[in-house]
Each structure stands twice: as C-alpha cells, then as structure tokens.
Coordinates of C-alpha atoms in Angstrom, one line a residue:
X69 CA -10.8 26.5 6.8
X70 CA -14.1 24.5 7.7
X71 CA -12.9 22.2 10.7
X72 CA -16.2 20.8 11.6
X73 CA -16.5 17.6 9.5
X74 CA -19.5 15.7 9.4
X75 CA -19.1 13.4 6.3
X76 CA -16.3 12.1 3.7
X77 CA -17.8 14.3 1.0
X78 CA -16.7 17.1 3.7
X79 CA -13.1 16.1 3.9
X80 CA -12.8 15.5 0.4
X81 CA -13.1 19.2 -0.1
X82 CA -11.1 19.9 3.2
X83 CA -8.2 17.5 1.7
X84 CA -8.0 19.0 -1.8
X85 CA -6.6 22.0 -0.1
X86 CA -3.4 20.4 0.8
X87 CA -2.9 18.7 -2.7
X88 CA -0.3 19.8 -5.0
X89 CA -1.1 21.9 -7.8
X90 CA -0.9 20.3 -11.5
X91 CA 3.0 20.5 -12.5
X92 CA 4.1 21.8 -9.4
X93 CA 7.3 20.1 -8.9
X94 CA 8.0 18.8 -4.9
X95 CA 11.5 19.1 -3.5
X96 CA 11.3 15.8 -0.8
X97 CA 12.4 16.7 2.8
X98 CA 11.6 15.8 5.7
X99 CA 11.4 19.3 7.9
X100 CA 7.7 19.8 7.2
X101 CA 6.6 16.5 8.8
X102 CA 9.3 17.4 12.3
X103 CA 8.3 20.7 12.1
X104 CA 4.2 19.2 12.7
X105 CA 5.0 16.4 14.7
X106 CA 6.9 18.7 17.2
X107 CA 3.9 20.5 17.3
X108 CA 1.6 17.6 18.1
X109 CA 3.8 16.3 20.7
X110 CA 5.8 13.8 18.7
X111 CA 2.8 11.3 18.9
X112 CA 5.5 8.7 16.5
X113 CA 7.8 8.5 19.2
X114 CA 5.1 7.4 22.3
X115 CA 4.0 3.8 20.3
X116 CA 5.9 1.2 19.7
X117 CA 6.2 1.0 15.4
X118 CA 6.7 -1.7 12.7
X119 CA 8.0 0.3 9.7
X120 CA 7.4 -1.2 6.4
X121 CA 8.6 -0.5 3.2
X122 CA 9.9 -2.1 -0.3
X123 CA 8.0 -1.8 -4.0
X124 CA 6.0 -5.1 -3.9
X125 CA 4.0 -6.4 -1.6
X126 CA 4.3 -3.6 1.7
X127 CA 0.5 -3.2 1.5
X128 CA 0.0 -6.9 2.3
X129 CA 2.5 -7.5 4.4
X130 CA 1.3 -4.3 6.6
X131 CA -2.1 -6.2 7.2
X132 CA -1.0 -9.0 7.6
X133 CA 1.5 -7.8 10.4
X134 CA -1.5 -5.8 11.9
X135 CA -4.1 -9.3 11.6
X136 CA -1.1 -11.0 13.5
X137 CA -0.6 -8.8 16.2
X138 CA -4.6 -8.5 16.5
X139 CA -4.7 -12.0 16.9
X140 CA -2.3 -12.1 19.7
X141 CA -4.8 -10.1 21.7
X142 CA -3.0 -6.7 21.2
X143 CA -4.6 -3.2 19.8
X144 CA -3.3 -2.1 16.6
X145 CA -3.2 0.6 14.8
X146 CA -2.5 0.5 11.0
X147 CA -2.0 3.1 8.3
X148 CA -1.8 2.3 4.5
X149 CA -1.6 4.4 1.1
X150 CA -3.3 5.4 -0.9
X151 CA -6.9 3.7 -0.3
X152 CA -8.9 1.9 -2.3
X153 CA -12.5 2.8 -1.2
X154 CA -12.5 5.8 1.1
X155 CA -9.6 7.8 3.2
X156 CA -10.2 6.2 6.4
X157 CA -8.5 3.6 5.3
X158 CA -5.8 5.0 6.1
X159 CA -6.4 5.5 10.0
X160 CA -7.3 1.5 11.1
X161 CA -7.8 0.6 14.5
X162 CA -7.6 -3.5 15.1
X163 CA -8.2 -3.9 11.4
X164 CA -11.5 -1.4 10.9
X165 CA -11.0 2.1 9.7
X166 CA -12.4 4.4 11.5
X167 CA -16.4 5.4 11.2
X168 CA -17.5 8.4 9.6
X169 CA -18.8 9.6 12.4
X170 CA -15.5 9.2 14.3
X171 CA -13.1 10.1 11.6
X172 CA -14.5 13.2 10.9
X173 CA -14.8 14.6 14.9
X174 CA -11.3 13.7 15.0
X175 CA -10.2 14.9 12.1
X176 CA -11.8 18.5 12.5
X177 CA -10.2 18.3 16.4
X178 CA -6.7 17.7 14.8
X179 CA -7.0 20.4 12.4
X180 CA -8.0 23.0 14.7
X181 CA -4.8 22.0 16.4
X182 CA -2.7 22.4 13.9
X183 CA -3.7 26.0 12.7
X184 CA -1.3 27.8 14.1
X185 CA 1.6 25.5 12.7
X186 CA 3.9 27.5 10.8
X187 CA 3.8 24.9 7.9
X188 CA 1.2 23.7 5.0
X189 CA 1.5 20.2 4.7
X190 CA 0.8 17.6 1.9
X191 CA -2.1 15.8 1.8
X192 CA -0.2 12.8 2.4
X193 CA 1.8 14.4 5.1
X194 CA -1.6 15.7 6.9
X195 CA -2.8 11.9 6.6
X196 CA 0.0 10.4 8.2
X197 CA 0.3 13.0 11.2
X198 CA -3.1 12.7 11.8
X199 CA -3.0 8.7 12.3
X200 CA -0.1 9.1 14.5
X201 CA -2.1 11.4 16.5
X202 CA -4.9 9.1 16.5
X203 CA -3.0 6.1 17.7
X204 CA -1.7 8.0 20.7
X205 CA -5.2 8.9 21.1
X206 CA -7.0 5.2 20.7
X207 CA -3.9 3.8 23.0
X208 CA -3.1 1.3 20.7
X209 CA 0.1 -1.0 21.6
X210 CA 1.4 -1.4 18.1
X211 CA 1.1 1.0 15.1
X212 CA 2.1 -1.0 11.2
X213 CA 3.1 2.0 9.6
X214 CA 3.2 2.0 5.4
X215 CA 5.8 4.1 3.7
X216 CA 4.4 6.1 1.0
X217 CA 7.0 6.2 -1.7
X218 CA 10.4 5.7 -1.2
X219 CA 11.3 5.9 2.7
X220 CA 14.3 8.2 3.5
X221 CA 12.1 11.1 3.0
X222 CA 8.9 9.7 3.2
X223 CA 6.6 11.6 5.4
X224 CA 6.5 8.4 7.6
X225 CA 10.1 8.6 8.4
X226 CA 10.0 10.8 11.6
X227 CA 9.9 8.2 14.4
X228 CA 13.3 8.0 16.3
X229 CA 12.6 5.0 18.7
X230 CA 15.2 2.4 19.0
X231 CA 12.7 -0.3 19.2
X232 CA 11.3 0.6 15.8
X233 CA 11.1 -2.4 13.4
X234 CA 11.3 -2.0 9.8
X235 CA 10.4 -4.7 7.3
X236 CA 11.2 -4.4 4.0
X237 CA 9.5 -5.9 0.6
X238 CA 10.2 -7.2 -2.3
X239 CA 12.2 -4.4 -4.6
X240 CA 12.0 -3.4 -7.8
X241 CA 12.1 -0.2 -10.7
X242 CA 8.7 2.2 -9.6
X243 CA 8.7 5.8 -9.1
X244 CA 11.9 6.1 -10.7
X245 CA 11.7 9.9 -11.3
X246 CA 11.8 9.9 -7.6
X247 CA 14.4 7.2 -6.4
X248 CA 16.7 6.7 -9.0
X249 CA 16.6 4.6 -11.8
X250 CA 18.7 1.4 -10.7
X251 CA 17.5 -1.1 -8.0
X252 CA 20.8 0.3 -6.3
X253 CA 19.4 3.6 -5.9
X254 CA 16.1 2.4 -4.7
X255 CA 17.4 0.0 -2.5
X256 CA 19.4 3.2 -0.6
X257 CA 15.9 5.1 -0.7
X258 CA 13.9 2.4 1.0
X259 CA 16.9 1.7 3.5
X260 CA 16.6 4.8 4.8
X261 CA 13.6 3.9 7.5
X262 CA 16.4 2.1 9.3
X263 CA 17.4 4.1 12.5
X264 CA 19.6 3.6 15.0
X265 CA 19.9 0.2 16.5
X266 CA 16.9 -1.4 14.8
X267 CA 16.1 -4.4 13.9
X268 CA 15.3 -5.6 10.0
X269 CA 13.1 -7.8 8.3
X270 CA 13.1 -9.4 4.6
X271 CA 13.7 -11.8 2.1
X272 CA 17.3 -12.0 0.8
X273 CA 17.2 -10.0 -2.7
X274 CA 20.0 -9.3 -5.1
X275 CA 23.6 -8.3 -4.3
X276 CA 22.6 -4.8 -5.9
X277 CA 19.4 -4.7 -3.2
X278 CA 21.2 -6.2 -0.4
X279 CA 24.8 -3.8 -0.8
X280 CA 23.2 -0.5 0.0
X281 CA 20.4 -2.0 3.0
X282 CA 23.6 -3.9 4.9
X283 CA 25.9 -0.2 4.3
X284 CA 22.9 1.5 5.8
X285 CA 22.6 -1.4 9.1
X286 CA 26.0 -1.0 9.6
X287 CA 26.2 3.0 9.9
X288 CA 23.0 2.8 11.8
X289 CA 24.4 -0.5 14.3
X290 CA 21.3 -2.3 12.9
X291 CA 20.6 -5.4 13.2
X292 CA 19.4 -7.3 9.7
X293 CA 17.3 -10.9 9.8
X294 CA 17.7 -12.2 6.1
X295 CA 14.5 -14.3 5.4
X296 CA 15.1 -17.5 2.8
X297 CA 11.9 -18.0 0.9
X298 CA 10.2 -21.0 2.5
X299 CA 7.7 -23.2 1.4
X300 CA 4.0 -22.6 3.3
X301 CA 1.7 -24.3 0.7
X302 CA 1.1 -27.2 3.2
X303 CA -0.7 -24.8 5.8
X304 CA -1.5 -21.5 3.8
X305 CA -2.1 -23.0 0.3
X306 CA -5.3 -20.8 0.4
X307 CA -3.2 -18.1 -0.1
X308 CA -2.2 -16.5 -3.3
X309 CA 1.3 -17.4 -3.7
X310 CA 2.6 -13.9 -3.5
X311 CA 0.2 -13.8 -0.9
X312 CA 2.0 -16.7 0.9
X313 CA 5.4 -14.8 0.3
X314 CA 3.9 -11.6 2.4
X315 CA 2.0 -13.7 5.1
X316 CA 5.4 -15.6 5.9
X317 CA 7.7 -12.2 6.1
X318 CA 4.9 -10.9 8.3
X319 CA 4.4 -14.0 10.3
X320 CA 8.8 -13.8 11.0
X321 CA 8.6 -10.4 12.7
X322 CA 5.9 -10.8 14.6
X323 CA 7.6 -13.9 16.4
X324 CA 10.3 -11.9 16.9
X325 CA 8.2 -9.1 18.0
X326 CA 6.3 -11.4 20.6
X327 CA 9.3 -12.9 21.3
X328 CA 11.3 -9.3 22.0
X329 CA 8.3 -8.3 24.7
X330 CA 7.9 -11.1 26.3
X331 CA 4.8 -12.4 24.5
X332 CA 3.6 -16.0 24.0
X333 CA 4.0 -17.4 20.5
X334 CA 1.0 -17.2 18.3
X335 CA -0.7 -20.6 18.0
X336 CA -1.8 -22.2 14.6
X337 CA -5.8 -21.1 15.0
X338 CA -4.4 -17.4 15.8
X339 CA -2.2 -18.1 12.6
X340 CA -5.1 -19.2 10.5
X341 CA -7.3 -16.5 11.7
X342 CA -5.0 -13.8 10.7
X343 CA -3.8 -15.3 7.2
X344 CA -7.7 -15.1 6.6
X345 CA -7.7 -11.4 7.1
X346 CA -9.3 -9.7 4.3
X347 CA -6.9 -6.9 1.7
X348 CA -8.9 -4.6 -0.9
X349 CA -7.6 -4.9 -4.3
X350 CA -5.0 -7.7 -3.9
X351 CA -6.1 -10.4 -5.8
X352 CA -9.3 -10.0 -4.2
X353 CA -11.8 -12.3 -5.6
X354 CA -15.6 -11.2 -6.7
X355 CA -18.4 -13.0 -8.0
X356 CA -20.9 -11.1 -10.1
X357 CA -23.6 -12.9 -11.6
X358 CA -21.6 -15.9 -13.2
X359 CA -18.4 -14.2 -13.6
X360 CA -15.2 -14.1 -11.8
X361 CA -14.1 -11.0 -11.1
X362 CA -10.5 -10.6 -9.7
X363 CA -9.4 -7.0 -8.4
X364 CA -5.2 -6.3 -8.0
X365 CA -3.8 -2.9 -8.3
X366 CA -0.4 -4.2 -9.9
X367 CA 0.9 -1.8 -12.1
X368 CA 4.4 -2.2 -13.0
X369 CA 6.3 -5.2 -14.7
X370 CA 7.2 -6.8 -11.2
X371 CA 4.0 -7.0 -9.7
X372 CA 1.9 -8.0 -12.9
X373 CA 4.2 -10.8 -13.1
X374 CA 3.9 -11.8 -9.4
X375 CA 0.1 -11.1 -10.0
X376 CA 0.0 -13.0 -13.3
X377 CA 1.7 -15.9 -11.9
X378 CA -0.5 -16.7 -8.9
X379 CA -4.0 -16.2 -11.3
X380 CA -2.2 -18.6 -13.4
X381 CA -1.5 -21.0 -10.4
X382 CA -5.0 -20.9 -9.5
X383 CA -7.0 -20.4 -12.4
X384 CA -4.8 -22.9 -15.1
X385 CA -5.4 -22.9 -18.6
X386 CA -8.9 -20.7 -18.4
X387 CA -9.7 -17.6 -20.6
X388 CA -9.4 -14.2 -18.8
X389 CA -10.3 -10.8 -20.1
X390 CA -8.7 -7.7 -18.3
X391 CA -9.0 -4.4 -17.9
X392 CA -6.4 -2.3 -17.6
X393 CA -5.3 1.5 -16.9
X394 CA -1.8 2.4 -15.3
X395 CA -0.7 6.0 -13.9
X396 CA 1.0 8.5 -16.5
X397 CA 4.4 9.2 -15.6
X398 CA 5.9 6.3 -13.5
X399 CA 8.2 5.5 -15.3
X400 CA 7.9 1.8 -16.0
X401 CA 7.7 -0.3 -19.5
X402 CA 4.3 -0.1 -20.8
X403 CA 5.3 -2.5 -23.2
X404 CA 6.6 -4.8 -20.2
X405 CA 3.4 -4.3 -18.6
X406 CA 1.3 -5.5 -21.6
X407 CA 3.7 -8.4 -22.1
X408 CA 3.0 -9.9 -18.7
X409 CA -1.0 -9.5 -19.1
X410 CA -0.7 -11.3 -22.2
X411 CA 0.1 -14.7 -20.1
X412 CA -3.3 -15.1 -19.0
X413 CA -5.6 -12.6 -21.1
X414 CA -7.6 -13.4 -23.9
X415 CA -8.1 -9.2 -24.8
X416 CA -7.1 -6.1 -22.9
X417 CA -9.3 -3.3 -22.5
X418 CA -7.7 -0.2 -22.2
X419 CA -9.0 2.7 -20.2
X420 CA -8.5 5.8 -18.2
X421 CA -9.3 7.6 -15.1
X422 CA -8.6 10.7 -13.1
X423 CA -8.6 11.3 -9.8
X424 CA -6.8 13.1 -7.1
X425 CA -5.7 11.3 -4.1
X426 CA -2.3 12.6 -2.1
X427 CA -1.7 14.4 -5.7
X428 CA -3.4 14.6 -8.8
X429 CA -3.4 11.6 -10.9
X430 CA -4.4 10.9 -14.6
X431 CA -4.2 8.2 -16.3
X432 CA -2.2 7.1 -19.9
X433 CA -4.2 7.5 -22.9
X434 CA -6.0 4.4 -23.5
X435 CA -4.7 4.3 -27.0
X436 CA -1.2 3.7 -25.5
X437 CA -2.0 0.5 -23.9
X438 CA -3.8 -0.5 -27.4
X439 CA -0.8 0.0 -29.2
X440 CA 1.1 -1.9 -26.7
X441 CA -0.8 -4.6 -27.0
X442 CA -0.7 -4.4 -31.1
X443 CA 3.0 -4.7 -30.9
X444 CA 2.8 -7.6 -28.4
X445 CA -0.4 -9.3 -30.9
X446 CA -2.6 -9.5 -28.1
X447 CA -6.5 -8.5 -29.1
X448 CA -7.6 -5.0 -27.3
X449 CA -10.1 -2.5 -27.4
X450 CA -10.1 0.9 -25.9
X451 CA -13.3 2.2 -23.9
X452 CA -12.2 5.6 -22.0
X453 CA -15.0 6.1 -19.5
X454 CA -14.1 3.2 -16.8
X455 CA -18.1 2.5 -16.0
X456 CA -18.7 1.5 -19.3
X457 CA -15.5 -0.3 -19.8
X458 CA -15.9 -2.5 -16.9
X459 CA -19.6 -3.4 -18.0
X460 CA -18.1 -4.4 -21.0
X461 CA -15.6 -6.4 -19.8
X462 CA -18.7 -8.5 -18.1
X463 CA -20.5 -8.8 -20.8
X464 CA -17.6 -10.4 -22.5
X465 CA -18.0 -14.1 -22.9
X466 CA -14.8 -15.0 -20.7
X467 CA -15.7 -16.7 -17.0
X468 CA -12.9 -14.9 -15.4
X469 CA -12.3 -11.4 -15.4
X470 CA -9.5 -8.9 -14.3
X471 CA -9.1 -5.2 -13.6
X472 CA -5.6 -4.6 -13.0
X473 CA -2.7 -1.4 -13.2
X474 CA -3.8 1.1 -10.6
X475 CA -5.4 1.2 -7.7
X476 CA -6.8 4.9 -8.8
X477 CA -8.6 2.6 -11.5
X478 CA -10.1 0.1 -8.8
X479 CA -11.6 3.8 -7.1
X480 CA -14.1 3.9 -9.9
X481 CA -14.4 -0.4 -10.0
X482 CA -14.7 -1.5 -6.9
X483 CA -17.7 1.0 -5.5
X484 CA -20.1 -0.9 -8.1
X485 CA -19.1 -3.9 -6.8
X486 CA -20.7 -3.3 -3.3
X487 CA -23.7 -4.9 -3.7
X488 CA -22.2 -8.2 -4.0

C-alpha cells in the first residue's frame, strides 16, 4: 500500500481500497472499529466528545456546536460525513479542514501505523479512526463527532467516557434497509450512542421517537434534556428556519457544556459570531451572474419539506427551477419527494451521478424522477450528465435556482461554482 501521500488525488486512490465492492452486502458491527482503536491507543476515550446523531439536521447542528465552542475560546475538533467538496472535510480543526499538505503527512503516518492491525477496515471506518487519532494529536479540548448512519453500530460509536454528550436530531424514515422501517425502529438505532451515565440533548419528538430513546436513558442511567421548540426569529432571523431549529439545539448543549466545566456563558457577539458560521450544501446561497443559486443536499420527504419550507419563507411567491438527483436504494417515496419540490418549482430537472464516497453510490435513473413528476403534473425534463444539466438549469429563465436530493449530486455542482 502507498503510505506516502502527497495530494488528494493520492488518497483518492489509497481510499478506494477500503470501499466495498458493488453488491457486497455489510453485516454492521462494531468489533472492527475496537479491534483498531485498541490498536491506536483508544484515542476516543482521551477527548472529551459531543455525539450527534438523528436523520435531519445532525450536519448543522455538528457545526454549529463546533462554531459555539470555537467561539468560547476552545480548540475543536469536528468530523462530518460524507463531504461535499473534498475528504478533509471530515478531519476539522476549529472549523478548517485540514491542508493538503497536512492531511496527507498524517494520513500516510496513521496508515503505516495501522499495517499490522489484524483488521481491513471501511472507508468510513478508516476516516473516523483517523480523526480520532488526529484530535489526540492536534490536542484539541472538544471533538463534535457526526454519526454516519444509524448510531448503535455506527463506526463512531466506540467512545466509553461518561462525560460523553450526545445530541440527537430531528427523526425520520432514511436508510430503512438499514434501521428498520418504523420511526420506532430508527429511534432505537440512533439511541444507541447513549452510554452510561450521559447526558442527552433534543427537541421533544413523537411518542413513537421518544418511547425507545427514554427505554435506552433509563437502562443506560442517562440523563435526557427535552428541548421545546422556541422561537429565535427576533435574534437569528438571518437564519434559515430549519437553520434556526439546529442553531438553538446546538446553542442548549453548549450552555450546558460550559456550564458542566466551569466555563463562562457565551455572550451575544460570541452567539452571533458562531450562528454566522458558514455549512456547505445547506441551503447555502450562490450568486452566479444574475441568478440565485441555492445548494441543500435534502433528499428524503422530511428534509425537502423542511428545505422547501424555509426557501418558501424567504423567497415568497418567486419562480424556482430545480435540479434534482437522489441516491438509488434508500428507500424513501420518490413520489413524496417530487411532491414536496413541487411547492416551490416551476420544472424539475432530473439527473444522475456516480460516485464513490464511503461506498459506491449511483444514482436513480433520471427517467424515474420524470415520471414522478408526470404523475404529480409538475413540468420536467431529464439531462443525465450533471454538467450539462446544471448549465441548463441557468440558462433557464427563472431568478432562483435549486439543486437539491444528494449531496453526491452537489460533488459534481458545487466544484463549478468556485469561482464565485
């Protein structure tokens, strides 16, 4: 295996190695990821961890617990999945991934130390060890931690501290083929970051969401801090409203967290200047030439309509054509999808994509989201290469455009957008 890394394009090729094979079916466990971390020292267990999971909104509520806790004056390590431009996203130190430079020297150190580790990891699994073992490295004081799918036997679910906090989203039906097809069954999966004696943050969700998370506090003696939706628009109305949701979850556990170590409270410009904190692909805003261009990676029926909601909140009453491609296999309405698009969208253009990021990932056939959109009457066209699509979606006549339903779609997108 090459070890000595000197650009992405190098670690690209490195990383394909430890991706699944098309078809190959994964049996979840956790014993390759304590089997590594063993190895490395159990770098999880020597920094003090928020956890987060949930379906919607984990993403934004992971940087904007990370912009908090930078603000405060603390060092911060972050980790998301999966990354919208480049993989370094997903090893973040106070808010900037790290260089190329940097990332590959410590990428080709940690694999020569893991040679001789009786296991193969995933690529996901590699990823996540590797920022644990960073943030041990950079010294950091917090690490925000983002489950991958799921969380009982996510590859992030190896840390055994008892000061671990978890928060957890919004949740809804997404990777069903994985966690069970009611919100019951999810809600159990994503409970399963609790540990002993931790403390949990989130909004108040259904009876069927909330029965298995207070089952799991109790067997673990956690404690659980039920969030009521509050109004911010007076002081964060810049905010997306989903966005507003997110900042305030993120906002409660860092008091408590500040609060729990003996911190001072974080004062309003230390609130403002964290709430300004920048997130690729969520409900990021673009301007080329004279169009609008709004980026979101929402892909299933609950975040479109979250999505679809706050552009209609902001943008009222004005014409918006989309773009559109969603991951084959996820297992949520197509049909529902479309439906929620249709709110705000003058046309959909279906497209597709492939790409291989933790696993390979191809796209639906256009075609499916055209005949989705024929059975909900909305106008679509299909355009399979994703260049061309998203030049023609500029050159349509609308001011406002969106490209929306995977983030593997906003890989091809955003890159063109860099020049402006």
């Amino acid at each position: 295996m090459k070890t000595e890394l000197k650009t992405f394009a190098d670690v690209h090729k490195v990383l394909e190695g430890f991706i699944s094979p098309p078809h190959h079916t994964r049996v979840y466990t956790l014993d390759t990821m304590r089997t590594l971390m063993h190895a490395l020292g159990d770098p999880q267990n020597k920094v003090r961890v928020v956890h987060v999971a949930g379906t919607s909104g984990k993403t934004s509520t992971a940087y904007y617990i990370a912009a908090l806790l930078r603000a405060a004056g603390e060092k911060v390590g972050l980790t998301v999945s999966p990354h919208v431009d480049e993989v370094n996203e997903r090893v973040q130190i106070d808010l900037v991934p790290l260089p190329e430079a940097v990332f590959c020297s410590e990428l080709s150190e940690f694999l020569r130390l893991i040679a001789t580790v009786p296991v193969h990891p995933s690529y996901f699994e590699l990823l996540v060890a590797f920022a644990y073992w960073e943030f041990v490295r950079q010294g950091v004081s917090y690490a925000v931690v983002e489950v991958g799918v799921g969380g009982l036997l996510d590859g992030t679910n190896v840390i055994n501290r008892a000061d671990k906090v978890c928060v957890i989203t919004d949740i809804g039906l997404d990777h069903v083929q994985i966690l069970g097809s009611t919100l019951g069954e999810i809600a159990a999966q994503k409970a399963g970051i609790i540990q002993k004696e931790n403390h949990i943050w989130m909004y108040r969700q259904s009876d069927e969401v909330m029965t298995p998370i207070h089952a799991r506090c109790t067997e673990k003696q956690a404690q659980l801090h039920e969030l009521a939706p509050t109004d911010m628009a007076s002081t964060f109305s810049f905010l997306p409203l989903f966005q507003q949701r997110n900042f305030g979850l993120a906002q409660a556990v860092v008091a408590f967290i500040r609060t729990r170590d003996g911190a001072q409270p974080l004062d309003d410009a230390a609130l403002q200047q964290a709430a300004q904190v920048a997130i690729p692909a969520r409900m990021e805003v673009r301007t080329v030439g004279n169009k609008t261009v709004i980026l979101d990676g929402a892909h299933n029926p609950q975040k479109l309509h979250t999505l679809v909601t706050s552009i209609a909140e902001r943008y009222p009453q004005q014409p918006i054509a989309t773009l559109a491609s969603f991951v084959q296999g996820r297992g949520y309405s197509l049909d529902e999808n479309v439906q929620e698009l249709a709110h705000i969208s003058s046309v959909i253009i279906g497209t597709s994509f492939h790409t291989a990021q933790d696993a390979r990932h191809d796209s639906t056939d256009p075609a499916t989201i055209t005949a989705a959109c024929a059975r909900a009457g909305m106008p679509a066209k299909m355009i399979t290469d994703p260049v061309r699509a998203f030049q023609a979606l500029l050159d349509r006549p609308e001011p406002i455009v969106l490209v929306t339903g995977s983030f593997y779609l906003l890989n091809f997108i955003r890159p063109l957008l860099s020049a402006t």
